[in-house]
XYZ file of C-alpha atoms in Angstrom:
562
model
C 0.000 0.000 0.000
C 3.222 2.646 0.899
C 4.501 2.063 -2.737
C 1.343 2.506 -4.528
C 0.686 5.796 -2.363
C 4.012 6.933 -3.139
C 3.568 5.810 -6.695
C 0.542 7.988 -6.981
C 1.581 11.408 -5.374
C 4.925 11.023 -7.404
C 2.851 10.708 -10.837
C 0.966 13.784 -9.589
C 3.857 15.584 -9.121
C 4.749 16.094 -12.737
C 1.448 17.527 -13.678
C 1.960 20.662 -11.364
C 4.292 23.321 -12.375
C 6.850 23.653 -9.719
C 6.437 27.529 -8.560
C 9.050 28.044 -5.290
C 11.725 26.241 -4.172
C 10.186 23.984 -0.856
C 12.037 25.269 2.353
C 11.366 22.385 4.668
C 11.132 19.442 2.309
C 14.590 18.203 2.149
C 17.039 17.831 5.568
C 20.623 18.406 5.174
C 22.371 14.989 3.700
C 24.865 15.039 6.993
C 24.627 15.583 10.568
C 26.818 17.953 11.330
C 27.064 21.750 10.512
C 27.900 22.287 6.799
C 31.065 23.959 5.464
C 31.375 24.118 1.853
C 34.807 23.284 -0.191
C 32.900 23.863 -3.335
C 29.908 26.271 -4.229
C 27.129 25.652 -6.833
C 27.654 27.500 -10.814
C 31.557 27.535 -9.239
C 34.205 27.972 -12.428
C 35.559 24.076 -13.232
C 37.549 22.562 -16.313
C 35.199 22.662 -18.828
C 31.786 22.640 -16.738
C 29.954 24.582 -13.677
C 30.084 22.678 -10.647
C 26.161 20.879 -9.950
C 26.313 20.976 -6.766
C 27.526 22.006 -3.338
C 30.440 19.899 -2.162
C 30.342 19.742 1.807
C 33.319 19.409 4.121
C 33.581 15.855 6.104
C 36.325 16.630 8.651
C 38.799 15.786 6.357
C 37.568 12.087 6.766
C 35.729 9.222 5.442
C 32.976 7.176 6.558
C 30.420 9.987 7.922
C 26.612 9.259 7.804
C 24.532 10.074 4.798
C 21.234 10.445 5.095
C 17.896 10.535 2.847
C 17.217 13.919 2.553
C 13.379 13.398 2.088
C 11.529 10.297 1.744
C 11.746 8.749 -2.193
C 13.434 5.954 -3.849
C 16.974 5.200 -5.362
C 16.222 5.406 -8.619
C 20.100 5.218 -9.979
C 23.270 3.797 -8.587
C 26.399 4.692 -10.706
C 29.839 2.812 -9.319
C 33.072 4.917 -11.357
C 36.639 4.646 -11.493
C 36.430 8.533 -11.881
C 33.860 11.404 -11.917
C 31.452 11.014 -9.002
C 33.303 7.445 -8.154
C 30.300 5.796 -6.189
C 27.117 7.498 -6.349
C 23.424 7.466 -4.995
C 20.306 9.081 -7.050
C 16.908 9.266 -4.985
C 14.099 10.437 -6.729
C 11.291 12.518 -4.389
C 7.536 12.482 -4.636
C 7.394 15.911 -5.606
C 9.988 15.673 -8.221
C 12.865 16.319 -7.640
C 16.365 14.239 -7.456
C 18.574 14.239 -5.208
C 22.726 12.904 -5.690
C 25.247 12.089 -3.330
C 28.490 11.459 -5.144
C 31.803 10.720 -3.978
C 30.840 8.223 -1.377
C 33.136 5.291 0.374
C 30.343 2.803 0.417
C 26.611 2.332 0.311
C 24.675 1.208 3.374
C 24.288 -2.689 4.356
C 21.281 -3.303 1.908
C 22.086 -1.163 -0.885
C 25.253 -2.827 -0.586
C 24.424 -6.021 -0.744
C 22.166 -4.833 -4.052
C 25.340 -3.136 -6.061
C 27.868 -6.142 -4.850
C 25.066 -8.393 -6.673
C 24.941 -6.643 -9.878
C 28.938 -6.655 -9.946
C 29.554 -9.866 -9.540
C 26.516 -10.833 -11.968
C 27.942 -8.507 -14.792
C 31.819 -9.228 -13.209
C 32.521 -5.684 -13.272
C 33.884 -3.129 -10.548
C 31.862 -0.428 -12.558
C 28.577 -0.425 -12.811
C 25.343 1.519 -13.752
C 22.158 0.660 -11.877
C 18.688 1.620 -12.327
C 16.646 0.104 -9.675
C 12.321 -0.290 -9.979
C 10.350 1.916 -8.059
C 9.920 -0.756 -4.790
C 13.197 -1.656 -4.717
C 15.186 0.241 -2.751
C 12.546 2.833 -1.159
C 14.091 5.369 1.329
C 12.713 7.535 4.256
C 13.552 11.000 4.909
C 16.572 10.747 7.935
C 17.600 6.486 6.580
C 21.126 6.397 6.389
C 22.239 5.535 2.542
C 26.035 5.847 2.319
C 28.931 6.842 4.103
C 30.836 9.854 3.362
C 34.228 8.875 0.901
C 36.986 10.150 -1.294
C 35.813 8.024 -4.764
C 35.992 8.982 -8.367
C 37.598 12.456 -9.258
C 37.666 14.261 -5.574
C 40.356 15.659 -4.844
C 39.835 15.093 -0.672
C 37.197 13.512 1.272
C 33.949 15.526 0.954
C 30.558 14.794 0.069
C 28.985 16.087 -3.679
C 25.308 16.855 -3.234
C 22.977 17.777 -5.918
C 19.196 18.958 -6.096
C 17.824 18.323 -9.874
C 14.432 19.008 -11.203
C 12.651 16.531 -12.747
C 14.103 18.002 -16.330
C 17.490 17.131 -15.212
C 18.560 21.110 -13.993
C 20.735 21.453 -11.285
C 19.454 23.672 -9.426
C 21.405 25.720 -6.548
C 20.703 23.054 -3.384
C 20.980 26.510 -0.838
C 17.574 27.772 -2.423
C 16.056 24.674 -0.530
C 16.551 25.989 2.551
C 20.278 24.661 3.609
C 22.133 26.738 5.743
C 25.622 27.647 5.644
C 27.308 29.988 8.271
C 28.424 33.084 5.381
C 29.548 36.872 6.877
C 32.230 37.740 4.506
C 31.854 39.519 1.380
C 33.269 38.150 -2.610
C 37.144 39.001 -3.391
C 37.954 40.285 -6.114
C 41.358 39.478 -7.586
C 41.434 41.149 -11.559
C 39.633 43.392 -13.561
C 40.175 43.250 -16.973
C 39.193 45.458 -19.947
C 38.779 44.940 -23.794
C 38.676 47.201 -26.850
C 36.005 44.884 -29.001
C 36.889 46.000 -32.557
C 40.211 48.016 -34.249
C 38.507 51.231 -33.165
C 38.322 50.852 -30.320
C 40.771 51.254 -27.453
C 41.395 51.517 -24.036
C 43.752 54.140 -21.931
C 45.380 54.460 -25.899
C 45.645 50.957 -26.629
C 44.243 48.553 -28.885
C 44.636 45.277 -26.996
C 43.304 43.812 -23.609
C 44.023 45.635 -20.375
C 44.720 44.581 -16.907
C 43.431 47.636 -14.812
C 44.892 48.930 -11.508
C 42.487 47.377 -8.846
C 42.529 49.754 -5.609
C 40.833 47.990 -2.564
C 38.398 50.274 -0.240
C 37.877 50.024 3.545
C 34.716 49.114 3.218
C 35.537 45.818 0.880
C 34.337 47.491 -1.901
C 36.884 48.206 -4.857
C 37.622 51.064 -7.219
C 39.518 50.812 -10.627
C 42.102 53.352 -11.148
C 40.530 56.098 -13.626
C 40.980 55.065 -17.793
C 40.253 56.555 -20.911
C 38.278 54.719 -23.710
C 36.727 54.838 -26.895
C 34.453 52.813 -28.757
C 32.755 49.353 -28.153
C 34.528 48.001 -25.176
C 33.743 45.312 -22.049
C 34.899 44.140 -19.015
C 35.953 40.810 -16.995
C 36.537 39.913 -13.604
C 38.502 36.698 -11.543
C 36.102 36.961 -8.630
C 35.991 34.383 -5.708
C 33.818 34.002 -2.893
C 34.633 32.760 1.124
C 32.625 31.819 3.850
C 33.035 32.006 7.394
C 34.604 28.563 8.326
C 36.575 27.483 5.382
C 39.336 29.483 3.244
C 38.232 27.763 -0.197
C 38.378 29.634 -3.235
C 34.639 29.449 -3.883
C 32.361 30.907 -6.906
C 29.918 33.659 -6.688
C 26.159 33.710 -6.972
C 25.186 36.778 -9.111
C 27.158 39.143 -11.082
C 25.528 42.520 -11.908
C 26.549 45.264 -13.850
C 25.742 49.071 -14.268
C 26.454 51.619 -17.327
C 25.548 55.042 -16.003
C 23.394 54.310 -13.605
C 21.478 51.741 -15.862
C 21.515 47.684 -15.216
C 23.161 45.932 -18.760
C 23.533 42.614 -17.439
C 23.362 39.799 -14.749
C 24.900 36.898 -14.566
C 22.826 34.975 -11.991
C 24.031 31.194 -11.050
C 20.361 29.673 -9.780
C 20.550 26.942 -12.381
C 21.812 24.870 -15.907
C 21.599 22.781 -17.748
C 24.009 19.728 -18.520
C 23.186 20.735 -22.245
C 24.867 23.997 -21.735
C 27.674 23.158 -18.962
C 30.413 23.110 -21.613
C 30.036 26.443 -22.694
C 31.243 27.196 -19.636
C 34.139 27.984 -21.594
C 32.042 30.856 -23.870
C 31.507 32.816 -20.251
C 35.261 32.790 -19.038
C 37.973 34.290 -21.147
C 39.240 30.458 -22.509
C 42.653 31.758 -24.132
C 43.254 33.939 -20.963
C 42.931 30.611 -18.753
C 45.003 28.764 -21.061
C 47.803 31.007 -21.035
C 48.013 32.815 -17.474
C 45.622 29.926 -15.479
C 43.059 32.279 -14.522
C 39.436 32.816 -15.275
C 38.126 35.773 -16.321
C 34.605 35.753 -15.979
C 33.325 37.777 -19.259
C 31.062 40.687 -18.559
C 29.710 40.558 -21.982
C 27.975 38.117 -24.421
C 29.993 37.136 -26.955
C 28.438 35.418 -30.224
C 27.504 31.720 -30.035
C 26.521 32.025 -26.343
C 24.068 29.825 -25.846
C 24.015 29.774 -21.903
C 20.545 30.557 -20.355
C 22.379 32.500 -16.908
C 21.967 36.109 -18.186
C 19.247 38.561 -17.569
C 18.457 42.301 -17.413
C 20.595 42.305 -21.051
C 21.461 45.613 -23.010
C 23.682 45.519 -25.828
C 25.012 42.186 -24.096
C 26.830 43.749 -22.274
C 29.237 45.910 -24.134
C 29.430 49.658 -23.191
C 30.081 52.107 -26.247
C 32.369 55.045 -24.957
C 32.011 58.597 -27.363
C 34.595 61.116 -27.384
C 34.877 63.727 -24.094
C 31.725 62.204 -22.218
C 32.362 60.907 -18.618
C 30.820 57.314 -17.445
C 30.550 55.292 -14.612
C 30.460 51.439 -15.460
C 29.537 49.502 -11.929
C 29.907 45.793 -11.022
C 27.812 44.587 -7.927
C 29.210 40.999 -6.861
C 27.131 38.777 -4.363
C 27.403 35.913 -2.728
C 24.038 33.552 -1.527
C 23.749 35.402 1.879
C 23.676 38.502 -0.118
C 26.876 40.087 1.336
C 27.839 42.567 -1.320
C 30.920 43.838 -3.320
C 30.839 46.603 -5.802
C 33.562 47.707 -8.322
C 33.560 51.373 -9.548
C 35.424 52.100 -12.508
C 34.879 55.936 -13.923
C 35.441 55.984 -18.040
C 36.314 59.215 -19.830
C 35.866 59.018 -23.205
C 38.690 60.121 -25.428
C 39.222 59.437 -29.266
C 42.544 59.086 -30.637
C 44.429 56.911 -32.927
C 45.270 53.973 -30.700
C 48.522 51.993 -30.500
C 49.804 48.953 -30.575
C 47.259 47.512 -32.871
C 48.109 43.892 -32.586
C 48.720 42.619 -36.470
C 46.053 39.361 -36.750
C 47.654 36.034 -37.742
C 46.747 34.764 -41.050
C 47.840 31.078 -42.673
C 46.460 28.885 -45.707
C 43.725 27.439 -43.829
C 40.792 29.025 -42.726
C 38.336 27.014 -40.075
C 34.648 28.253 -41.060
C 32.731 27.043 -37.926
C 29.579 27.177 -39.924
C 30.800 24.324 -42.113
C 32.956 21.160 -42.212
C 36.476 21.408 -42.211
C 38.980 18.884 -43.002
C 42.604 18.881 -43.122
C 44.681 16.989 -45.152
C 48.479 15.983 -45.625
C 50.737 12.874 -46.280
C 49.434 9.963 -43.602
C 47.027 12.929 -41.563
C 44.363 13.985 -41.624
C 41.703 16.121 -39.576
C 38.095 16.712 -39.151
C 36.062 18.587 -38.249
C 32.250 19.194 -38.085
C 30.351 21.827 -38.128
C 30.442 24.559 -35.135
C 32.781 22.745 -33.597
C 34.265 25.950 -32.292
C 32.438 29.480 -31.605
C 34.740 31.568 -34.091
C 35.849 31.059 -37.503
C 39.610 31.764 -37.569
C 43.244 31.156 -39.490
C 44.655 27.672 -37.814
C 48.355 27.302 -37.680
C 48.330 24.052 -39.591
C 51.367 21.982 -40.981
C 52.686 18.372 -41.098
C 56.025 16.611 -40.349
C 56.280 13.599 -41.545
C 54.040 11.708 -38.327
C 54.088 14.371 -36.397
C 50.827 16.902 -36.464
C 51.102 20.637 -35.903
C 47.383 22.373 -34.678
C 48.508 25.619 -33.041
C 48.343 26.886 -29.852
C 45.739 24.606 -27.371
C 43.744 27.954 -26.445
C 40.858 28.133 -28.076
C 37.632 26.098 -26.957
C 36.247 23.365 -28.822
C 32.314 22.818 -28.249
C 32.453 19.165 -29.915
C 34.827 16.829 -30.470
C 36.627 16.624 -34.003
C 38.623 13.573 -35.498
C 42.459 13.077 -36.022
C 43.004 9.898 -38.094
C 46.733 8.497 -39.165
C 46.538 6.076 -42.330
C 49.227 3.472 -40.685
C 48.952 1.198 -43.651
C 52.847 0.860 -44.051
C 53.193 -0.232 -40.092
C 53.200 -4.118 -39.860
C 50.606 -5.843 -37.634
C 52.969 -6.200 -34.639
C 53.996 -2.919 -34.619
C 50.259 -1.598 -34.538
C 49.575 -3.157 -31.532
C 51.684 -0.930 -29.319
C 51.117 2.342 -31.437
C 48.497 5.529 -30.236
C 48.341 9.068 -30.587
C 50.041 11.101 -28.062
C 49.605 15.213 -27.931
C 52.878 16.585 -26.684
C 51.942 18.750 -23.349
C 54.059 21.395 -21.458
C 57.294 22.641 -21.907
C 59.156 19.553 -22.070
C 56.632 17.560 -24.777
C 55.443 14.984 -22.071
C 53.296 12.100 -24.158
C 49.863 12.277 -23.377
C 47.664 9.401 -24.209
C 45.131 10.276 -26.520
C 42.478 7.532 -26.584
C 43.089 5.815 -29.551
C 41.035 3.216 -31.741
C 41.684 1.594 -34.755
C 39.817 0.729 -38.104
C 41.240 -1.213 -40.524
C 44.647 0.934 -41.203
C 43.418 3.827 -39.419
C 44.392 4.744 -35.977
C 42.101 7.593 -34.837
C 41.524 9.794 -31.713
C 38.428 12.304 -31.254
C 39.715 15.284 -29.223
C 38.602 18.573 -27.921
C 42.139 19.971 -27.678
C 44.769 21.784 -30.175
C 48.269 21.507 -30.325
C 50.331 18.787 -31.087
C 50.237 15.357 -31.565
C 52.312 12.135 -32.986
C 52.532 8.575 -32.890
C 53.873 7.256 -30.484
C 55.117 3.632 -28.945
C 54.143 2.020 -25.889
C 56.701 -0.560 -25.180
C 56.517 -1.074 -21.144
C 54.028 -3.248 -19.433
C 52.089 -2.537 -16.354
C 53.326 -2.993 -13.434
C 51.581 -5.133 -10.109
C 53.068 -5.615 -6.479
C 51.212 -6.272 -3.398
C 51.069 -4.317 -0.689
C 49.596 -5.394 2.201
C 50.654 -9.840 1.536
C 52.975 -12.178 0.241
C 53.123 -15.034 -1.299
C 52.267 -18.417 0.869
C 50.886 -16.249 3.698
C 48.346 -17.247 5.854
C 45.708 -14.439 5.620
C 43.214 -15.501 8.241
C 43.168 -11.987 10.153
C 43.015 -10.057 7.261
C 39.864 -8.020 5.939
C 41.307 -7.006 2.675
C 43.357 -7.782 0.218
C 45.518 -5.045 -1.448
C 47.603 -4.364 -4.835
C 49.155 -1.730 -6.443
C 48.997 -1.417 -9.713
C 50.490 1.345 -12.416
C 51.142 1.969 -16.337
C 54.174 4.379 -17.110
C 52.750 5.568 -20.338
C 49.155 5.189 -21.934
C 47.507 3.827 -18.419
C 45.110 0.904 -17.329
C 42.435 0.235 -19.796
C 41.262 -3.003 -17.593
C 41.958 -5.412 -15.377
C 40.533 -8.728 -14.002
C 41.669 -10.992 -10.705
C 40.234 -14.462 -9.607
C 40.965 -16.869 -6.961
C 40.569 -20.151 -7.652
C 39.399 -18.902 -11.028
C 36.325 -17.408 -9.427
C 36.047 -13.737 -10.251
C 36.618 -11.375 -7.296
C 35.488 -8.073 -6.996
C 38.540 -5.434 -6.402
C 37.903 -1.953 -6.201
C 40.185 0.480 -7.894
C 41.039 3.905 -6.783
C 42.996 5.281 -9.863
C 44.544 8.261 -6.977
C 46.174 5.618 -5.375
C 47.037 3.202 -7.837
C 45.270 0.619 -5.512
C 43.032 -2.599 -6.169
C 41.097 -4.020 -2.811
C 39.390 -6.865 -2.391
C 36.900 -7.568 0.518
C 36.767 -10.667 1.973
C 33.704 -10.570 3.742
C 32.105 -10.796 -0.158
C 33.050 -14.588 1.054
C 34.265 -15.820 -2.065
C 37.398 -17.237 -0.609
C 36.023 -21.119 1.192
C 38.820 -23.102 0.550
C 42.334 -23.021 2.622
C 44.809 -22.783 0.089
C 44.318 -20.006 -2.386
C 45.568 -19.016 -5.890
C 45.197 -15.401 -6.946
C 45.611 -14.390 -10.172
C 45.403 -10.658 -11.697
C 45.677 -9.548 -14.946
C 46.091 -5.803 -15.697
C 46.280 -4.361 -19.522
C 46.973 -1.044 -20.532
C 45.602 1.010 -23.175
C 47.655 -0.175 -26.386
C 47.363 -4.023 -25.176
C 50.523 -4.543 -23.058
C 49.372 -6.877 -20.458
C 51.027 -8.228 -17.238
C 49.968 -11.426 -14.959
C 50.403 -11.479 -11.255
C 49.906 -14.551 -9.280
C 50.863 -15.740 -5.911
C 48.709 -18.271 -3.048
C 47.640 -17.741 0.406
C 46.137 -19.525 2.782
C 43.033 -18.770 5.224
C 41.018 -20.701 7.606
């Protein structure tokens, strides 16, 4: 009777247009206060973070609890990106996620460990029916962990709607302890078109930032003429944590007038990549900071602006006098403002930075493809925001795209026609792109067709073929071989590829497949005993581990247990 009543008020849900954000509905996923390491909209690689990610003490293993009353509608086990992960879907629509976790509770334990050793895989994608797993608001559901990409122990938490958004989880009515106002580190300012220019100059300027008293900030007076905008590196803090966190609304003001907000409620997944249309992408890949653009630029199809005039841009006429205002503010609605006073001034400006020009021409409207020798490139249409020259050329295997500072919305195509390789030698060739100053090798995942070894990539710059040659590596850590393992709860390996990394691995004792868990930050595998595989005394473990062009190494050693 529970599951059809829940059935029926979650059904009912969907047919009434969500109007406020409920204040009491959901409880906060941990029990003690919460201290954020990472804000919601916050500036990542290549995305907005979904979610809050709250401090656990620097430890693992903390409670997790059901923040309302629902069912697990998704389990996702990761070597990276949220690592182990819980999805609860509420009556009135919403979804909850808890990423990041150590391990699930007893039952929903017992459920994943199931599925893995059914499908003999570590990771795993689960979507459970409706009165399977079925929660109350306060059950415990995981334990607090360090899994997948986090960079420390923590705990992810997301609120969705039921399209999907993430949507800021602090609008639901969790509190965090915030007194201190945004920081602003840089203000930047750029001279749009040839005409324009900014205290005499043509090209992007980094503008005197002069801090007040009161918090608030002033921009050392500049001249300017023409269609110009602005950017800012702006962080926020609260009151028990020194993390470099992201703001919640960015306003701006031309002479008194609002032209633009940039207000970070909600997203889309859709539009999380162009993430990189908002921020100032060569900028970060050149000086590793991010500018957060005070102006629309073409092609930006993010839905966080409001309040728009002339996206943004302020036009500056000769011997008129402006004040362009930024207003900064965090969730608790502490408040920084940035005055910067404009007088307009018309003359020839300098240093007019000469545009580079090659043979080839990238027209993001259409298909482009590049062709030379053994090489060649694709790619599709829009797959960047601009049209612009490339920096092109070809060295015998060895591929030249330019600088890697200029965002790529999709992914284009770099094949090699290897045709005059024999078949032995193919199976330790991939693509590498040469990264940093001293041309490291970076694997580029790399399949093959026929004679064709090709990589889709987002990224510029260089790549060639290289050779991997060395096999992984395996040693235990925590055993030897012919020891009597009796006391132990876990088994432990670690296990490492010097150049292209793991692509897979698989371990069995007694040629039963065991579940091993592998944390790719530590290089570890684990295996549990208490999944009671092991029955027997004597023991023979065996672990294979492959890396990404096929090199392959076998460990094996016995053990005994009573």
């Amino acid at each position: 009777m529970r599951h059809i009543l829940f059935l029926l008020v979650f059904t009912a849900s969907f047919t009434q247009a969500q109007s406020i954000y409920p204040q009491d509905y959901f409880r906060s996923p941990l029990d003690i206060e919460l201290i954020l390491s990472g804000t919601f909209g916050e500036l990542r690689s290549n995305h907005f973070h979904s979610g809050l990610d709250l401090k656990t003490k620097q430890r693992e293993g903390l409670n997790i609890y059901a923040t309302a009353s629902g069912y697990i509608s998704r389990i996702k086990v990761s070597h990276y990106g949220y690592g182990k992960a819980v999805y609860i879907t509420h009556p009135n629509g919403y979804v909850t996620v808890h990423g990041h976790i150590q391990r699930f509770s007893d039952k929903i334990e017992a459920y994943v460990k199931a599925k893995q050793y059914e499908k003999e895989s570590f990771e795993i994608e689960l979507f459970p029916d409706l009165n399977d797993l079925v929660v109350t608001k306060g059950d415990v559901i995981a334990y607090s962990g360090n899994t997948g990409g986090s960079g420390g122990p923590h705990l992810h938490f997301e609120i969705r709607d039921n399209q999907e958004r993430p949507i800021n989880p602090l609008l639901f009515g969790l509190k965090v302890k915030d007194s201190k106002k945004p920081i602003v580190r840089s203000v930047y300012a750029y001279p749009i078109d040839d005409l324009s220019h900014i205290n005499g100059s043509n090209l992007k300027q980094k503008l005197r930032l002069v801090p007040l008293k009161n918090g608030d900030y002033k921009v050392e007076d500049l001249t300017a003429y023409g269609k110009i905008g602005f950017a800012i590196n702006s962080i926020d803090r609260q009151d028990l944590a020194a993390n470099k966190n992201g703001v919640y609304k960015i306003e701006t003001f031309y002479n008194g007038m609002q032209n633009l907000t940039i207000d970070f409620k909600k997203f889309s997944f859709a539009e999380t990549k162009h993430l990189n249309r908002l921020i100032d992408y060569k900028h970060y890949k050149d000086e590793k900071e991010r500018l957060q653009k005070l102006f629309i630029d073409s092609n930006n199809p993010l839905s966080m602006y409001d309040n728009i005039i002339d996206d943004g841009y302020l036009i500056i006429y000769d011997t008129i006098s402006n004040v362009y205002k930024v207003k900064i503010t965090d969730f608790e609605g502490n408040t920084t403002n940035i005055d910067i006073n404009i007088k307009g001034e018309n003359k020839q400006p300098s240093d007019i930075e000469a545009p580079f020009t090659s043979p080839y021409y990238i027209q993001s409207s259409d298909v482009s493809v590049l062709e030379d020798n053994n090489i060649k490139v694709e790619f599709p249409k829009e797959t960047f925001y601009d049209d612009f020259f490339i920096d092109y050329s070809v060295n015998v295997d060895t591929l030249n795209l330019g600088e890697n500072n200029r965002a790529a919305k999709k992914y284009f195509t770099i094949s090699y026609d290897v045709s005059n390789y024999t078949p032995e030698d193919l199976k330790q060739i991939y693509i590498a792109r040469l990264v940093g100053w001293n041309n490291y090798l970076s694997y580029s995942s790399t399949k093959r067709k026929d004679n064709t070894l090709y990589t889709r990539t987002k990224n510029l710059g260089t790549y060639c073929l290289a050779r991997d040659t060395v096999n992984p590596t395996i040693k235990p850590i925590n055993f030897k071989d012919k020891q009597w393992l009796s006391k132990y709860r876990y088994l432990k390996l670690k296990i490492d590829d010097k150049h292209t990394g793991i692509s897979n691995y698989r371990a069995t004792i007694n040629g039963k497949w065991i579940l091993m868990e592998y944390d790719y930050k530590k290089k570890t595998l684990i295996y549990d005993f208490s999944d009671n595989v092991v029955t027997d005394t004597k023991n023979n473990l065996k672990v294979i581990v492959t890396d990404n062009v096929g090199n392959s190494t076998t460990f094996e050693a016995s053990f005994f247990r009573k």
